[in-house]
mmCIF file of C-alpha atoms in Angstrom:
data_model
loop_
_atom_site.group_PDB
_atom_site.id
_atom_site.type_symbol
_atom_site.label_atom_id
_atom_site.label_comp_id
_atom_site.label_asym_id
_atom_site.label_seq_id
_atom_site.Cartn_x
_atom_site.Cartn_y
_atom_site.Cartn_z
ATOM 1 C CA MET A 1 -3.187 -17.898 6.305
ATOM 2 C CA LEU A 2 -2.923 -14.927 3.997
ATOM 3 C CA LEU A 3 -6.307 -14.206 2.422
ATOM 4 C CA LYS A 4 -5.779 -10.717 0.959
ATOM 5 C CA ALA A 5 -2.236 -9.582 0.189
ATOM 6 C CA ARG A 6 -1.114 -5.994 0.534
ATOM 7 C CA LYS A 7 -0.656 -3.977 -2.649
ATOM 8 C CA LYS A 8 0.881 -0.599 -3.276
ATOM 9 C CA PRO A 9 -1.748 2.147 -3.057
ATOM 10 C CA VAL A 10 -2.948 3.220 -6.502
ATOM 11 C CA GLU A 11 -1.992 6.841 -5.883
ATOM 12 C CA MET A 12 1.521 5.770 -4.859
ATOM 13 C CA GLU A 13 1.912 3.792 -8.096
ATOM 14 C CA VAL A 14 0.719 6.815 -10.086
ATOM 15 C CA LEU A 15 3.152 9.197 -8.396
ATOM 16 C CA GLU A 16 6.041 6.750 -8.788
ATOM 17 C CA SER A 17 5.212 6.369 -12.484
ATOM 18 C CA LEU A 18 5.058 10.158 -12.891
ATOM 19 C CA GLU A 19 8.329 10.684 -11.031
ATOM 20 C CA GLY A 20 10.932 11.737 -13.586
ATOM 21 C CA ARG A 21 8.262 12.240 -16.251
ATOM 22 C CA VAL A 22 6.732 15.421 -14.862
ATOM 23 C CA ARG A 23 7.847 17.996 -12.313
ATOM 24 C CA LEU A 24 5.966 16.973 -9.193
ATOM 25 C CA ALA A 25 4.710 19.806 -7.013
ATOM 26 C CA PRO A 26 6.380 19.976 -3.564
ATOM 27 C CA ASP A 27 3.208 18.766 -1.829
ATOM 28 C CA LEU A 28 3.028 15.723 -4.115
ATOM 29 C CA GLU A 29 6.704 14.962 -3.473
ATOM 30 C CA ARG A 30 5.976 15.031 0.261
ATOM 31 C CA GLN A 31 2.927 12.822 -0.244
ATOM 32 C CA LEU A 32 5.016 10.293 -2.173
ATOM 33 C CA SER A 33 7.670 10.290 0.537
ATOM 34 C CA PHE A 34 5.010 9.725 3.234
ATOM 35 C CA MET A 35 3.433 6.925 1.215
ATOM 36 C CA ARG A 36 6.744 5.165 0.712
ATOM 37 C CA THR A 37 7.548 5.419 4.402
ATOM 38 C CA GLY A 38 4.114 4.171 5.446
ATOM 39 C CA PHE A 39 4.036 1.331 2.928
ATOM 40 C CA GLY A 40 7.526 0.249 3.955
ATOM 41 C CA GLY A 41 6.402 0.024 7.577
ATOM 42 C CA GLU A 42 3.320 -1.998 6.669
ATOM 43 C CA VAL A 43 5.336 -4.443 4.558
ATOM 44 C CA GLY A 44 7.907 -4.792 7.337
ATOM 45 C CA LEU A 45 5.216 -5.721 9.860
ATOM 46 C CA ASP A 46 3.708 -8.152 7.343
ATOM 47 C CA VAL A 47 6.945 -10.131 7.507
ATOM 48 C CA GLU A 48 6.547 -10.550 11.257
ATOM 49 C CA LEU A 49 2.823 -11.273 11.022
ATOM 50 C CA ALA A 50 3.519 -14.113 8.578
ATOM 51 C CA GLY A 51 4.689 -16.082 11.606
ATOM 52 C CA LEU A 52 1.034 -16.203 12.746
ATOM 53 C CA ASP A 53 -0.333 -17.644 9.504
ATOM 54 C CA ASP A 54 -1.017 -21.002 11.129
ATOM 55 C CA CYS A 55 -3.458 -19.494 13.636
ATOM 56 C CA VAL A 56 -4.909 -16.325 12.047
ATOM 57 C CA VAL A 57 -6.293 -15.195 8.706
ATOM 58 C CA ARG A 58 -4.523 -12.061 7.466
ATOM 59 C CA ILE A 59 -6.231 -9.331 5.444
ATOM 60 C CA GLY A 60 -4.124 -6.443 4.158
ATOM 61 C CA ASP A 61 -5.427 -2.956 3.312
ATOM 62 C CA PHE A 62 -9.104 -3.358 4.132
ATOM 63 C CA VAL A 63 -11.319 -0.467 2.991
ATOM 64 C CA LEU A 64 -14.899 -0.184 4.175
ATOM 65 C CA ALA A 65 -16.848 2.255 2.003
ATOM 66 C CA GLY A 66 -20.409 3.553 2.119
ATOM 67 C CA ASN A 67 -21.861 6.585 3.863
ATOM 68 C CA GLN A 68 -18.632 6.588 5.879
ATOM 69 C CA VAL A 69 -15.230 5.327 4.779
ATOM 70 C CA CYS A 70 -12.484 3.767 6.860
ATOM 71 C CA GLN A 71 -9.216 2.086 5.909
ATOM 72 C CA ILE A 72 -7.506 -0.505 8.108
ATOM 73 C CA ASP A 73 -3.901 -1.468 7.401
ATOM 74 C CA THR A 74 -4.198 -5.040 8.678
ATOM 75 C CA VAL A 75 -7.058 -7.243 9.870
ATOM 76 C CA LEU A 76 -6.328 -10.501 11.697
ATOM 77 C CA VAL A 77 -9.167 -12.985 12.106
ATOM 78 C CA SER A 78 -8.816 -15.797 14.640
ATOM 79 C CA ALA A 79 -10.932 -18.009 16.872
ATOM 80 C CA GLY A 80 -9.981 -15.745 19.765
ATOM 81 C CA GLY A 81 -11.120 -12.539 18.088
ATOM 82 C CA ILE A 82 -10.444 -9.990 15.362
ATOM 83 C CA TYR A 83 -7.509 -7.572 15.503
ATOM 84 C CA LEU A 84 -7.507 -4.245 13.659
ATOM 85 C CA LEU A 85 -3.957 -2.902 13.306
ATOM 86 C CA ASP A 86 -3.157 0.633 12.199
ATOM 87 C CA VAL A 87 0.565 0.655 11.348
ATOM 88 C CA LYS A 88 2.670 3.794 11.888
ATOM 89 C CA ASN A 89 6.229 4.112 10.601
ATOM 90 C CA TRP A 90 6.869 7.401 12.381
ATOM 91 C CA SER A 91 10.278 8.752 13.312
ATOM 92 C CA GLY A 92 11.357 11.488 15.719
ATOM 93 C CA ARG A 93 9.744 12.483 19.011
ATOM 94 C CA HIS A 94 6.004 12.541 19.698
ATOM 95 C CA THR A 95 3.800 13.018 22.744
ATOM 96 C CA VAL A 96 0.446 11.459 23.563
ATOM 97 C CA GLY A 97 -1.820 12.278 26.457
ATOM 98 C CA ALA A 98 -5.374 11.766 27.670
ATOM 99 C CA GLY A 99 -6.569 14.083 24.906
ATOM 100 C CA GLY A 100 -4.673 12.278 22.160
ATOM 101 C CA PHE A 101 -1.530 13.103 20.208
ATOM 102 C CA GLU A 102 -0.184 16.619 20.624
ATOM 103 C CA GLY A 103 0.040 18.852 17.565
ATOM 104 C CA LEU A 104 -1.978 16.604 15.249
ATOM 105 C CA VAL A 105 -5.218 17.663 13.581
ATOM 106 C CA ASN A 106 -6.150 14.107 12.592
ATOM 107 C CA ASP A 107 -5.483 12.154 15.753
ATOM 108 C CA PRO A 108 -4.748 8.484 14.927
ATOM 109 C CA LEU A 109 -6.390 7.354 18.163
ATOM 110 C CA ASP A 110 -9.662 9.023 17.109
ATOM 111 C CA GLN A 111 -9.346 7.473 13.658
ATOM 112 C CA LEU A 112 -8.743 4.061 15.228
ATOM 113 C CA LYS A 113 -11.868 4.372 17.407
ATOM 114 C CA ARG A 114 -13.912 5.383 14.387
ATOM 115 C CA ALA A 115 -12.589 2.459 12.345
ATOM 116 C CA GLY A 116 -13.439 0.102 15.204
ATOM 117 C CA ARG A 117 -17.018 1.404 15.359
ATOM 118 C CA LEU A 118 -17.595 1.132 11.597
ATOM 119 C CA PHE A 119 -16.000 -2.294 11.457
ATOM 120 C CA GLY A 120 -18.131 -3.452 14.390
ATOM 121 C CA ARG A 121 -21.316 -2.372 12.609
ATOM 122 C CA MET A 122 -20.226 -4.288 9.531
ATOM 123 C CA LEU A 123 -19.689 -7.415 11.664
ATOM 124 C CA GLU A 124 -23.197 -7.031 13.107
ATOM 125 C CA ARG A 125 -24.679 -6.842 9.606
ATOM 126 C CA GLU A 126 -22.690 -9.936 8.607
ATOM 127 C CA ARG A 127 -23.659 -11.682 11.866
ATOM 128 C CA ILE A 128 -20.055 -12.370 12.764
ATOM 129 C CA SER A 129 -19.831 -12.536 16.557
ATOM 130 C CA LEU A 130 -16.185 -12.164 17.429
ATOM 131 C CA PRO A 131 -14.644 -9.616 19.807
ATOM 132 C CA VAL A 132 -12.666 -6.826 18.134
ATOM 133 C CA GLU A 133 -9.401 -5.384 19.394
ATOM 134 C CA THR A 134 -7.863 -2.247 17.862
ATOM 135 C CA ARG A 135 -4.207 -1.221 18.090
ATOM 136 C CA LEU A 136 -1.868 1.472 16.831
ATOM 137 C CA VAL A 137 1.362 -0.361 16.019
ATOM 138 C CA PHE A 138 4.527 1.733 15.786
ATOM 139 C CA VAL A 139 7.230 -0.110 13.844
ATOM 140 C CA ASN A 140 10.134 2.348 13.651
ATOM 141 C CA PRO A 141 12.636 1.767 16.498
ATOM 142 C CA GLY A 142 13.957 5.288 15.915
ATOM 143 C CA MET A 143 10.682 6.821 17.134
ATOM 144 C CA THR A 144 10.259 8.064 20.706
ATOM 145 C CA LEU A 145 6.744 8.396 22.132
ATOM 146 C CA TYR A 146 6.240 10.239 25.410
ATOM 147 C CA GLY A 147 3.210 9.947 27.680
ATOM 148 C CA VAL A 148 2.101 6.429 26.772
ATOM 149 C CA GLN A 149 -0.160 4.863 29.388
ATOM 150 C CA ALA A 150 -0.748 1.132 29.780
ATOM 151 C CA GLU A 151 -4.451 1.423 28.954
ATOM 152 C CA MET A 152 -3.798 3.084 25.595
ATOM 153 C CA PRO A 153 -4.276 0.864 22.506
ATOM 154 C CA ILE A 154 -0.656 1.422 21.463
ATOM 155 C CA VAL A 155 2.063 -1.097 20.641
ATOM 156 C CA LEU A 156 5.597 0.313 20.594
ATOM 157 C CA PRO A 157 8.357 -1.218 18.423
ATOM 158 C CA GLN A 158 9.990 -3.080 21.308
ATOM 159 C CA GLN A 159 6.597 -4.484 22.348
ATOM 160 C CA ILE A 160 5.721 -6.055 18.967
ATOM 161 C CA PRO A 161 7.188 -9.543 19.674
ATOM 162 C CA GLU A 162 5.371 -9.754 23.007
ATOM 163 C CA TYR A 163 2.128 -8.486 21.467
ATOM 164 C CA LEU A 164 2.238 -11.035 18.642
ATOM 165 C CA ALA A 165 2.956 -13.778 21.161
ATOM 166 C CA GLY A 166 -0.202 -12.704 22.994
ATOM 167 C CA VAL A 167 -2.199 -12.844 19.760
ATOM 168 C CA ARG A 168 -0.955 -16.383 19.193
ATOM 169 C CA ARG A 169 -1.907 -17.486 22.729
ATOM 170 C CA ALA A 170 -5.422 -16.067 22.368
ATOM 171 C CA ALA A 171 -5.944 -17.212 18.781
ATOM 172 C CA GLY A 172 -6.639 -20.866 19.407
ATOM 173 C CA VAL A 173 -6.983 -23.308 16.541
ATOM 174 C CA LEU A 174 -7.902 -21.857 13.152
ATOM 175 C CA THR A 175 -10.993 -23.552 11.729
ATOM 176 C CA GLU A 176 -13.094 -23.323 8.592
ATOM 177 C CA TRP A 177 -15.542 -21.076 10.459
ATOM 178 C CA GLU A 178 -12.930 -18.337 10.903
ATOM 179 C CA GLU A 179 -11.831 -18.748 7.294
ATOM 180 C CA ARG A 180 -15.410 -18.328 6.083
ATOM 181 C CA ALA A 181 -15.864 -15.310 8.364
ATOM 182 C CA ALA A 182 -12.698 -13.741 6.930
ATOM 183 C CA GLN A 183 -13.972 -14.357 3.403
ATOM 184 C CA ARG A 184 -17.215 -12.575 4.249
ATOM 185 C CA ILE A 185 -15.199 -9.658 5.627
ATOM 186 C CA VAL A 186 -13.114 -9.461 2.447
ATOM 187 C CA ALA A 187 -16.339 -9.484 0.420
ATOM 188 C CA CYS A 188 -17.185 -6.177 2.149
ATOM 189 C CA HIS A 189 -13.895 -4.615 1.011
ATOM 190 C CA SER A 190 -14.182 -1.788 -1.515
ATOM 191 C CA ASP A 191 -11.529 -0.834 -4.057
ATOM 192 C CA GLU A 192 -13.199 2.562 -4.390
ATOM 193 C CA ASN A 193 -12.041 5.200 -1.932
ATOM 194 C CA PRO A 194 -13.525 8.681 -2.501
ATOM 195 C CA TYR A 195 -10.735 10.221 -0.413
ATOM 196 C CA ARG A 196 -7.996 8.798 -2.630
ATOM 197 C CA LEU A 197 -5.475 11.386 -3.815
ATOM 198 C CA LYS A 198 -6.255 12.592 -7.340
ATOM 199 C CA VAL A 199 -3.405 13.732 -9.590
ATOM 200 C CA ALA A 200 -4.117 15.601 -12.842
ATOM 201 C CA TYR A 201 -1.920 15.042 -15.923
ATOM 202 C CA THR A 202 -2.268 14.546 -19.671
ATOM 203 C CA TRP A 203 -0.496 12.470 -22.319
ATOM 204 C CA ASP A 204 1.307 15.526 -23.664
ATOM 205 C CA GLU A 205 2.512 16.589 -20.199
ATOM 206 C CA VAL A 206 4.037 13.212 -19.332
ATOM 207 C CA GLY A 207 7.667 12.804 -20.427
ATOM 208 C CA LYS A 208 8.458 9.868 -22.677
ATOM 209 C CA GLY A 209 11.273 7.331 -22.566
ATOM 210 C CA MET A 210 12.370 4.284 -20.578
ATOM 211 C CA LEU A 211 13.398 5.600 -17.168
ATOM 212 C CA CYS A 212 15.962 4.124 -14.790
ATOM 213 C CA ALA A 213 14.284 2.135 -12.020
ATOM 214 C CA GLY A 214 16.640 3.710 -9.480
ATOM 215 C CA CYS A 215 17.190 7.398 -10.223
ATOM 216 C CA ARG A 216 14.344 7.902 -12.721
ATOM 217 C CA ARG A 217 16.506 9.384 -15.474
ATOM 218 C CA VAL A 218 15.969 8.547 -19.139
ATOM 219 C CA MET A 219 18.067 5.561 -20.147
ATOM 220 C CA VAL A 220 20.056 5.451 -23.385
ATOM 221 C CA GLU A 221 20.968 2.591 -25.664
ATOM 222 C CA LYS A 222 24.097 0.682 -24.699
ATOM 223 C CA SER A 223 23.789 -2.026 -27.334
ATOM 224 C CA HIS A 224 21.136 -3.803 -29.342
ATOM 225 C CA LYS A 225 19.910 -5.659 -26.240
ATOM 226 C CA TYR A 226 20.761 -3.327 -23.368
ATOM 227 C CA VAL A 227 20.096 0.208 -22.125
ATOM 228 C CA VAL A 228 22.090 2.159 -19.551
ATOM 229 C CA CYS A 229 21.377 5.045 -17.191
ATOM 230 C CA GLY A 230 23.613 8.017 -17.906
ATOM 231 C CA LYS A 231 23.512 9.108 -14.255
ATOM 232 C CA CYS A 232 23.978 5.993 -12.097
ATOM 233 C CA GLY A 233 25.311 3.652 -14.778
ATOM 234 C CA MET A 234 22.715 0.926 -14.173
ATOM 235 C CA VAL A 235 22.527 -1.484 -17.127
ATOM 236 C CA GLU A 236 19.260 -3.271 -17.924
ATOM 237 C CA ALA A 237 18.043 -5.578 -20.668
ATOM 238 C CA LYS A 238 15.774 -3.757 -23.090
ATOM 239 C CA GLY A 239 13.092 -6.381 -22.615
ATOM 240 C CA ASP A 240 12.991 -5.814 -18.855
ATOM 241 C CA ALA A 241 12.955 -2.031 -19.277
ATOM 242 C CA LEU A 242 10.133 -2.399 -21.797
ATOM 243 C CA LYS A 243 8.055 -4.426 -19.316
ATOM 244 C CA ARG A 244 8.529 -1.769 -16.624
ATOM 245 C CA THR A 245 7.636 1.016 -19.039
ATOM 246 C CA LYS A 246 4.525 -0.803 -20.236
ATOM 247 C CA ARG A 247 3.506 -1.219 -16.588
ATOM 248 C CA GLU A 248 3.862 2.549 -16.064
ATOM 249 C CA LEU A 249 1.800 3.216 -19.183
ATOM 250 C CA ASP A 250 -0.943 0.924 -17.856
ATOM 251 C CA ILE A 251 -0.881 2.724 -14.483
ATOM 252 C CA LEU A 252 -0.938 6.264 -15.879
ATOM 253 C CA PHE A 253 -3.420 5.620 -18.673
ATOM 254 C CA PRO A 254 -5.544 2.619 -17.588
ATOM 255 C CA GLY A 255 -8.122 1.197 -19.926
ATOM 256 C CA CYS A 256 -6.145 2.123 -23.031
ATOM 257 C CA VAL A 257 -5.072 -0.767 -25.222
ATOM 258 C CA PRO A 258 -1.254 -0.677 -25.320
ATOM 259 C CA GLU A 259 -1.100 -0.542 -29.114
ATOM 260 C CA VAL A 260 2.354 -0.908 -30.615
ATOM 261 C CA ASP A 261 2.526 2.696 -31.791
ATOM 262 C CA ARG A 262 1.339 4.070 -28.428
ATOM 263 C CA LEU A 263 3.884 2.067 -26.446
ATOM 264 C CA TYR A 264 6.577 2.916 -29.013
ATOM 265 C CA ARG A 265 5.959 6.625 -28.444
ATOM 266 C CA PHE A 266 5.798 6.206 -24.659
ATOM 267 C CA CYS A 267 9.184 4.437 -24.740
ATOM 268 C CA GLY A 268 10.651 7.340 -26.676
ATOM 269 C CA GLY A 269 11.440 5.104 -29.640
ATOM 270 C CA MET A 270 14.014 3.124 -27.634
ATOM 271 C CA VAL A 271 12.562 -0.212 -28.796
ATOM 272 C CA SER A 272 11.559 -0.969 -32.373
ATOM 273 C CA LYS A 273 7.892 -1.449 -33.192
ATOM 274 C CA ARG A 274 8.695 -4.978 -34.269
ATOM 275 C CA GLY A 275 10.334 -5.688 -30.900
ATOM 276 C CA ILE A 276 7.332 -4.248 -29.064
ATOM 277 C CA PHE A 277 4.922 -6.319 -31.156
ATOM 278 C CA LYS A 278 6.834 -9.494 -30.306
ATOM 279 C CA ALA A 279 6.953 -8.576 -26.596
ATOM 280 C CA LEU A 280 3.200 -7.924 -26.452
ATOM 281 C CA ARG A 281 2.483 -11.309 -28.014
ATOM 282 C CA ASN A 282 4.436 -13.153 -25.275
#
């Protein structure tokens, strides 16, 4: 069963909402590209993991905060044990040896061990006695990894079906005890991550208008009910574009009441104040 669904990282939503509205620095553009790649890999594996929902409890994006912080892409809770999966959507060629991954300052194997230790301590505090297994799961079939040894906690793309079959065999029958244990684990999740990427911007710096969902260019009016992108030609109902734009306003400036005048200005005057008022009432 799915207990905690995966959501886009907050910083990814912020950068996507800023895209086209401000000139992102090259490092932020790279960060956004990495986030999209990583999130895409996690969502892709979620589709395969859904086939285990009858025998495991799935928890997406678990963050354990405190004196030390760790983030785990996926937690699976079953009668046979708990699985901590760190998903990697890497491409290209990489090499791993006894000392870890070559050329990487933050070795994912070290991070996985650390996450396993912190998670294990949390289980002790919660008095949940289930064995814990940690794995790096590589999901991109275009990635080549040299030097992998059988004892390494690594699952390659072609090994995923076999690995999930093994999880199913070991899982046993899912009972209320495992469900309650998973709920206690989720209760330890923290939405606050002090290492989360911070992006500075102001109302005046952020460009206004209803932007195309595809190429992030300002859309123009096509008719009373529709807007169109001048670059890619995508046509969208004004009401749908308004909903997207309001969502971006909420992401970029949370906690602010989306008053009619504020949303009118953020939309660049593309929708009348009367139309916005009616949309906010629905």
